[in-house]
Amino acid sequence: MAPDPTPHHPVGRRLTAGRLNAPAPERARPETPAPGRAQPRPWRVRLAALLSALGLLVAVATVVTNTSFLQDVNHGSAALAEPRFPARTRLYTAPDAPAALWVREHPGASWAAVIAGRIASRPQASWFTDPDPMTVAGQVHALVDAARAQHTLPVLVTYAVPRRDCSGHSTGGTGDLATYRTWIESFAQGIGPAQALVILEPDALGLADCLSRPEQHDRFTALSYAGRVLRRDAPHARVYYDAGNSGWHPARTMADRLRRAGATRYADGIALNVSNFNRTHDEVSYGRSVIRRLGNSRLGMVIDTSRNGAGPSPGHRACDPPGRRLGHAPTLDTGVSGVDAYLWVKPPGQADGCAATAGTFDAQYAYRLTR
């Protein structure tokens, strides 16, 4: 079944500095004092000049504050991981992404041009959800080969862990731990020596509360095994363990789960905000808190910005909320220390299960995201 990670939640505020080098206002000509009018005393002139200077300083400080998103999120960057990918690296745009398929099937639709230009033309993650271990290797191999031919980096999402989504809209996954081990081995073999960015099992750690203690143990074991196999059989893949989002679990809780799932041993970083709507700035802060608690400064983070342009909906409604917008375009050149990429992990327009059946593309919802 196609993806629908459940609890979901911020794009940094666009800030505009005042115009630089604007022409100075024309000076007023000196006024000849009228008879009997007292001229300003020198101390008053000096006070006015001082107040004017203070006002200018305040204005400059305001501009600096309002344009300091990158400086704020880069605070303490010396302790953060260096970028994992060269800035020149391009992300792979799959021709069979949900929006691209819809545009090809509906070329004359009124929304087709907008969806094609704003969504289908952008790189998006490819989700692997078929629980059959016998088919996943071929599917993955075909994708990474296509990306390699274009000298681009593919983004792959594993979504097959047992009891995926805890009987929610996207329930499914492999039947048991043994089958999942075979599945992830096939997935890793499909990547082989190719380069790839892998996001490991969205919501698997965030939804661990729905599992019994033995099931939680199996979940952590499954993710740890997945990280180890990917490290061994796909040595050039960068692996990001899903770490929920800033509106879900405290950083301490998520760090503990990541540690138990092997992230400190096998991960290159953590993935945040997958299928959610939280603003990017909040996710950066949350991600840094999680990584700090893990005590591993080599870890980076990637953030899903596919639908967070307007931030979360009132009440943090998670299932296809109205009024949301596309977020920051996918890029590996974020300009933010410790943030390896902004990605469109959740394909925009693919329903969570409320606007349409989970995993299906809803053109009207996609179009609304572009407004």
Coordinates of C-alpha atoms in Angstrom, one line a residue:
M1 CA 0.0 0.0 0.0
A2 CA 1.3 3.4 -0.8
P3 CA 2.7 5.6 2.0
D4 CA 0.9 7.6 4.6
P5 CA 3.1 8.3 7.6
T6 CA 0.6 9.3 10.3
P7 CA 1.3 12.0 12.9
H8 CA 2.6 14.8 10.8
H9 CA 3.7 18.4 11.4
P10 CA 7.6 24.3 10.3
V11 CA 9.4 26.4 6.2
G12 CA 11.4 29.1 7.9
R13 CA 9.8 32.5 7.8
R14 CA 10.8 34.4 4.7
L15 CA 12.3 37.6 5.9
T16 CA 12.9 40.7 3.8
A17 CA 15.5 43.3 4.6
G18 CA 14.8 47.0 3.9
R19 CA 16.0 48.4 0.5
L20 CA 19.7 49.0 0.5
N21 CA 21.2 52.0 -1.2
A22 CA 17.9 53.8 -1.4
P23 CA 18.2 57.5 -2.4
A24 CA 18.5 59.8 0.5
P25 CA 15.6 62.2 1.0
E26 CA 16.3 65.7 -0.4
R27 CA 17.6 68.0 2.3
A28 CA 15.4 70.8 3.4
R29 CA 16.8 74.3 3.0
P30 CA 17.9 76.0 6.2
E31 CA 15.0 78.0 7.6
T32 CA 15.6 81.6 8.6
P33 CA 14.2 82.0 12.1
A34 CA 11.2 84.2 12.3
P35 CA 11.5 87.4 14.3
G36 CA 11.1 86.6 18.0
R37 CA 11.3 82.8 17.6
A38 CA 13.9 81.3 19.9
Q39 CA 16.5 79.2 18.1
P40 CA 17.1 75.6 19.3
R41 CA 19.6 75.4 22.2
P42 CA 22.8 73.4 21.5
W43 CA 21.9 70.7 24.1
R44 CA 18.6 70.1 22.4
V45 CA 20.2 69.8 19.0
R46 CA 22.7 67.2 20.4
L47 CA 19.8 65.3 22.1
A48 CA 17.8 65.2 18.9
A49 CA 20.9 63.9 17.1
L50 CA 21.5 61.3 19.7
L51 CA 17.9 60.1 19.6
S52 CA 18.1 60.0 15.8
A53 CA 21.2 57.8 16.0
L54 CA 19.6 55.5 18.5
G55 CA 16.6 55.1 16.2
L56 CA 18.9 54.2 13.3
L57 CA 20.6 51.6 15.5
V58 CA 17.3 50.1 16.4
A59 CA 16.2 50.0 12.8
V60 CA 19.5 48.3 11.8
A61 CA 19.1 45.8 14.6
T62 CA 15.6 45.0 13.5
V63 CA 16.7 44.3 10.0
V64 CA 19.5 42.1 11.2
T65 CA 17.2 40.2 13.4
N66 CA 14.6 39.7 10.7
T67 CA 17.1 38.4 8.2
S68 CA 19.0 36.1 10.5
F69 CA 17.3 32.7 10.0
L70 CA 20.5 31.1 8.7
Q71 CA 22.6 32.7 11.5
D72 CA 20.2 31.5 14.1
V73 CA 20.1 27.9 12.9
N74 CA 23.8 27.9 12.4
H75 CA 24.5 28.9 16.0
G76 CA 27.0 26.4 17.4
S77 CA 27.7 24.9 14.0
A78 CA 31.2 23.9 15.0
A79 CA 29.8 20.9 16.8
L80 CA 27.6 19.8 13.9
A81 CA 28.3 17.4 11.0
E82 CA 29.6 18.7 7.7
P83 CA 27.3 18.3 4.7
R84 CA 27.1 14.7 3.4
F85 CA 26.8 15.6 -0.2
P86 CA 28.7 18.1 -2.5
A87 CA 26.5 21.1 -3.2
R88 CA 26.7 20.4 -6.9
T89 CA 24.9 17.0 -6.4
R90 CA 21.4 16.9 -8.1
L91 CA 18.5 14.9 -6.8
Y92 CA 16.8 12.4 -9.0
T93 CA 13.3 13.3 -10.4
A94 CA 11.5 10.1 -11.1
P95 CA 9.2 10.0 -14.1
D96 CA 6.7 7.8 -12.3
A97 CA 6.1 10.1 -9.3
P98 CA 2.4 10.4 -8.5
A99 CA 2.1 13.9 -9.9
A100 CA 4.0 13.1 -13.0
L101 CA 1.8 10.1 -13.8
W102 CA -1.3 12.1 -13.3
V103 CA -0.2 14.8 -15.6
R104 CA 0.6 12.3 -18.3
E105 CA -2.8 10.7 -17.9
H106 CA -4.7 14.1 -17.8
P107 CA -2.8 16.4 -20.2
G108 CA -5.8 18.5 -20.9
A109 CA -7.0 19.0 -17.3
S110 CA -7.3 22.6 -16.1
W111 CA -4.8 22.0 -13.3
A112 CA -2.3 20.0 -15.4
A113 CA 0.1 22.8 -16.2
V114 CA 0.3 24.1 -12.6
I115 CA 0.8 20.6 -11.2
A116 CA 3.4 19.8 -13.8
G117 CA 5.4 22.9 -13.2
R118 CA 5.1 23.2 -9.5
I119 CA 5.1 19.5 -8.4
A120 CA 5.9 16.9 -11.1
S121 CA 9.1 18.7 -12.2
R122 CA 10.6 18.5 -8.7
P123 CA 12.6 15.7 -7.2
Q124 CA 10.6 13.5 -4.8
A125 CA 11.3 10.4 -2.8
S126 CA 10.4 6.9 -4.1
W127 CA 8.6 4.7 -1.5
F128 CA 9.1 0.9 -1.4
T129 CA 6.0 -0.6 0.2
D130 CA 5.6 -4.0 -1.5
P131 CA 6.2 -6.6 1.3
D132 CA 7.4 -9.2 -1.1
P133 CA 11.1 -9.7 -0.7
M134 CA 11.3 -11.3 -4.1
T135 CA 10.4 -8.1 -6.0
V136 CA 12.0 -5.3 -4.0
A137 CA 15.6 -5.9 -5.2
G138 CA 14.6 -5.4 -8.9
Q139 CA 12.5 -2.4 -8.2
V140 CA 15.3 -0.7 -6.2
H141 CA 18.0 -1.7 -8.8
A142 CA 15.9 -0.2 -11.6
L143 CA 15.6 3.1 -9.8
V144 CA 19.2 3.5 -8.8
D145 CA 20.3 2.6 -12.3
A146 CA 18.0 5.3 -13.8
A147 CA 19.4 7.9 -11.3
R148 CA 23.0 6.9 -12.0
A149 CA 22.5 7.3 -15.7
Q150 CA 21.4 10.9 -15.1
H151 CA 24.2 11.5 -12.6
T152 CA 21.7 12.2 -9.9
L153 CA 21.1 11.0 -6.3
P154 CA 17.9 9.0 -5.7
V155 CA 15.9 9.3 -2.4
L156 CA 14.5 5.9 -1.3
V157 CA 12.1 5.2 1.5
T158 CA 11.7 1.8 3.1
Y159 CA 8.2 1.3 4.4
A160 CA 7.7 -2.4 5.1
V161 CA 8.4 -3.0 8.8
P162 CA 5.9 -5.4 10.4
R163 CA 2.8 -3.7 11.8
R164 CA 3.5 -0.6 9.8
D165 CA 1.2 2.3 10.9
C166 CA -0.3 0.3 13.7
S167 CA -3.6 -0.5 11.9
G168 CA -4.0 3.1 10.7
H169 CA -4.6 4.3 7.2
S170 CA -1.4 2.8 5.9
T171 CA -1.4 -0.5 7.8
G172 CA 0.6 -3.3 6.3
G173 CA 4.3 -4.2 6.0
T174 CA 6.0 -7.6 6.1
G175 CA 4.3 -10.3 8.2
D176 CA 7.1 -10.9 10.7
L177 CA 10.6 -10.1 11.7
A178 CA 12.2 -12.9 9.7
T179 CA 10.5 -11.8 6.5
Y180 CA 11.5 -8.2 7.1
R181 CA 15.1 -9.3 7.4
T182 CA 14.9 -10.9 4.0
W183 CA 13.1 -7.9 2.6
I184 CA 15.7 -5.4 3.8
E185 CA 18.6 -7.6 2.6
S186 CA 17.0 -7.6 -0.9
F187 CA 16.5 -3.8 -0.7
A188 CA 20.1 -3.2 0.2
Q189 CA 21.3 -5.6 -2.6
G190 CA 19.2 -3.6 -5.0
I191 CA 21.2 -0.5 -4.2
G192 CA 24.5 -2.3 -4.2
P193 CA 27.5 0.0 -4.8
A194 CA 25.4 2.8 -6.1
Q195 CA 24.9 6.1 -4.3
A196 CA 21.6 6.7 -2.7
L197 CA 19.9 8.5 0.2
V198 CA 17.7 6.1 2.3
I199 CA 15.0 7.1 4.8
L200 CA 14.4 4.2 7.1
E201 CA 10.8 3.3 8.0
P202 CA 8.8 6.5 8.6
D203 CA 6.9 6.4 11.9
A204 CA 8.4 3.1 13.0
L205 CA 9.9 4.7 16.1
G206 CA 7.2 7.4 16.6
L207 CA 4.5 4.8 16.7
A208 CA 6.3 2.3 19.0
D209 CA 3.8 3.2 21.7
C210 CA 1.2 1.1 19.9
L211 CA 3.3 -2.1 20.3
S212 CA 3.6 -4.4 23.2
R213 CA 6.9 -4.7 24.9
P214 CA 7.9 -7.8 23.0
E215 CA 6.8 -6.1 19.8
Q216 CA 8.8 -3.0 20.6
H217 CA 11.9 -5.2 21.1
D218 CA 11.3 -6.7 17.7
R219 CA 10.8 -3.2 16.1
F220 CA 14.1 -2.0 17.5
T221 CA 15.8 -5.2 16.4
A222 CA 14.4 -4.9 12.9
L223 CA 15.6 -1.3 12.5
S224 CA 19.0 -2.1 13.9
Y225 CA 19.4 -5.0 11.5
A226 CA 18.2 -2.8 8.6
G227 CA 20.9 -0.2 9.4
R228 CA 23.6 -2.9 9.7
V229 CA 22.6 -4.5 6.4
L230 CA 22.5 -1.2 4.5
R231 CA 25.9 -0.3 5.9
R232 CA 27.3 -3.7 4.7
D233 CA 25.6 -4.2 1.4
A234 CA 25.0 -0.6 0.2
P235 CA 28.2 1.1 1.4
H236 CA 27.7 4.3 -0.6
A237 CA 24.1 4.8 0.6
R238 CA 23.4 7.4 3.3
V239 CA 20.9 6.2 5.8
Y240 CA 18.6 8.4 7.8
Y241 CA 16.5 6.9 10.6
D242 CA 13.1 8.5 10.8
A243 CA 12.8 10.5 14.0
G244 CA 9.3 11.8 13.9
N245 CA 8.8 15.5 14.2
S246 CA 8.9 18.4 16.6
G247 CA 5.2 18.2 17.5
W248 CA 5.3 14.5 18.5
H249 CA 7.7 13.1 21.1
P250 CA 10.2 14.9 23.4
A251 CA 13.7 14.8 22.1
R252 CA 14.8 12.7 25.0
T253 CA 12.2 10.0 24.1
M254 CA 13.1 10.0 20.5
A255 CA 16.9 9.9 21.2
D256 CA 16.4 6.8 23.4
R257 CA 14.4 5.0 20.7
L258 CA 16.9 5.9 18.0
R259 CA 19.7 4.6 20.2
R260 CA 17.9 1.3 20.8
A261 CA 17.3 1.0 17.1
G262 CA 21.0 1.2 16.3
A263 CA 21.1 4.8 14.9
T264 CA 24.3 5.7 16.7
R265 CA 26.0 2.8 15.1
Y266 CA 24.6 2.6 11.6
A267 CA 22.9 5.9 10.7
D268 CA 24.3 8.9 8.8
G269 CA 21.6 11.0 10.3
I270 CA 17.9 11.4 11.1
A271 CA 14.8 12.3 9.0
L272 CA 12.3 14.8 10.3
N273 CA 8.8 16.0 9.5
V274 CA 8.1 13.1 7.1
S275 CA 4.5 13.6 5.8
N276 CA 4.0 16.4 8.3
F277 CA 3.5 20.2 8.2
N278 CA 5.8 21.7 10.9
R279 CA 7.9 24.7 10.0
T280 CA 11.5 24.0 9.0
H281 CA 13.0 26.2 11.7
D282 CA 11.2 24.1 14.4
E283 CA 12.4 20.9 12.9
V284 CA 16.0 22.1 12.8
S285 CA 15.8 23.0 16.5
Y286 CA 14.2 19.7 17.4
G287 CA 16.7 17.7 15.3
R288 CA 19.6 19.3 17.0
S289 CA 18.1 18.5 20.4
V290 CA 17.7 14.9 19.4
I291 CA 21.3 14.6 18.0
R292 CA 22.7 16.4 21.1
R293 CA 21.0 13.9 23.3
L294 CA 22.4 11.1 21.2
G295 CA 25.8 12.5 21.8
N296 CA 26.9 11.9 18.2
S297 CA 27.8 15.1 16.4
R298 CA 28.6 13.3 13.2
L299 CA 24.9 12.8 12.5
G300 CA 23.1 15.1 10.1
M301 CA 19.5 15.5 9.4
V302 CA 17.1 15.8 6.4
I303 CA 13.7 17.5 6.6
D304 CA 10.6 16.9 4.6
T305 CA 9.4 20.2 3.3
S306 CA 6.9 18.9 0.8
R307 CA 3.8 20.4 2.6
N308 CA 5.1 22.7 5.3
G309 CA 5.0 26.1 3.5
A310 CA 2.1 27.3 5.7
G311 CA 3.1 25.4 8.8
P312 CA 0.8 23.1 10.7
S313 CA -3.0 23.4 10.6
P314 CA -5.0 24.7 13.6
G315 CA -5.1 21.9 16.1
H316 CA -2.3 20.1 14.2
R317 CA -4.7 18.1 12.1
A318 CA -2.5 15.4 10.5
C319 CA -4.7 14.0 7.7
D320 CA -4.8 16.0 4.5
P321 CA -5.6 19.3 6.3
P322 CA -6.8 22.2 4.2
G323 CA -4.9 25.4 3.7
R324 CA -1.4 23.8 3.5
R325 CA 1.3 24.9 1.0
L326 CA 4.3 23.5 -0.7
G327 CA 7.5 24.1 1.3
H328 CA 11.1 24.7 0.4
A329 CA 12.1 23.2 -2.9
P330 CA 14.1 19.9 -2.6
T331 CA 17.9 20.7 -2.4
L332 CA 21.1 19.3 -0.9
D333 CA 22.4 22.9 -0.6
T334 CA 20.5 24.0 2.5
G335 CA 23.1 26.6 3.8
V336 CA 22.3 25.3 7.3
S337 CA 24.9 23.5 9.3
G338 CA 23.9 19.9 10.1
V339 CA 21.0 19.9 7.6
D340 CA 22.0 17.7 4.8
A341 CA 18.9 18.2 2.6
Y342 CA 15.4 19.6 2.3
L343 CA 13.4 16.8 0.6
W344 CA 10.0 16.2 -0.7
V345 CA 9.6 12.8 1.0
K346 CA 5.8 12.8 1.0
P347 CA 4.9 13.2 -2.7
P348 CA 2.7 16.4 -2.7
G349 CA -0.9 15.5 -3.7
Q350 CA -0.7 12.0 -2.4
A351 CA -3.5 11.6 0.1
D352 CA -3.1 10.7 3.8
G353 CA -6.4 8.9 3.8
C354 CA -8.9 11.8 4.3
A355 CA -8.9 13.8 1.0
A356 CA -8.8 10.4 -0.8
T357 CA -7.7 6.8 -0.1
A358 CA -4.3 6.7 1.5
G359 CA -1.6 6.6 -1.1
T360 CA -3.7 7.8 -4.0
F361 CA -3.0 11.0 -5.9
D362 CA -5.7 13.7 -5.4
A363 CA -5.2 16.4 -8.1
Q364 CA -7.5 18.9 -6.3
Y365 CA -5.4 18.5 -3.1
A366 CA -2.2 18.8 -5.1
Y367 CA -3.4 22.0 -6.8
R368 CA -4.4 23.6 -3.5
L369 CA -0.9 23.0 -2.2
T370 CA 0.5 25.2 -5.0
R371 CA -1.7 28.2 -4.2

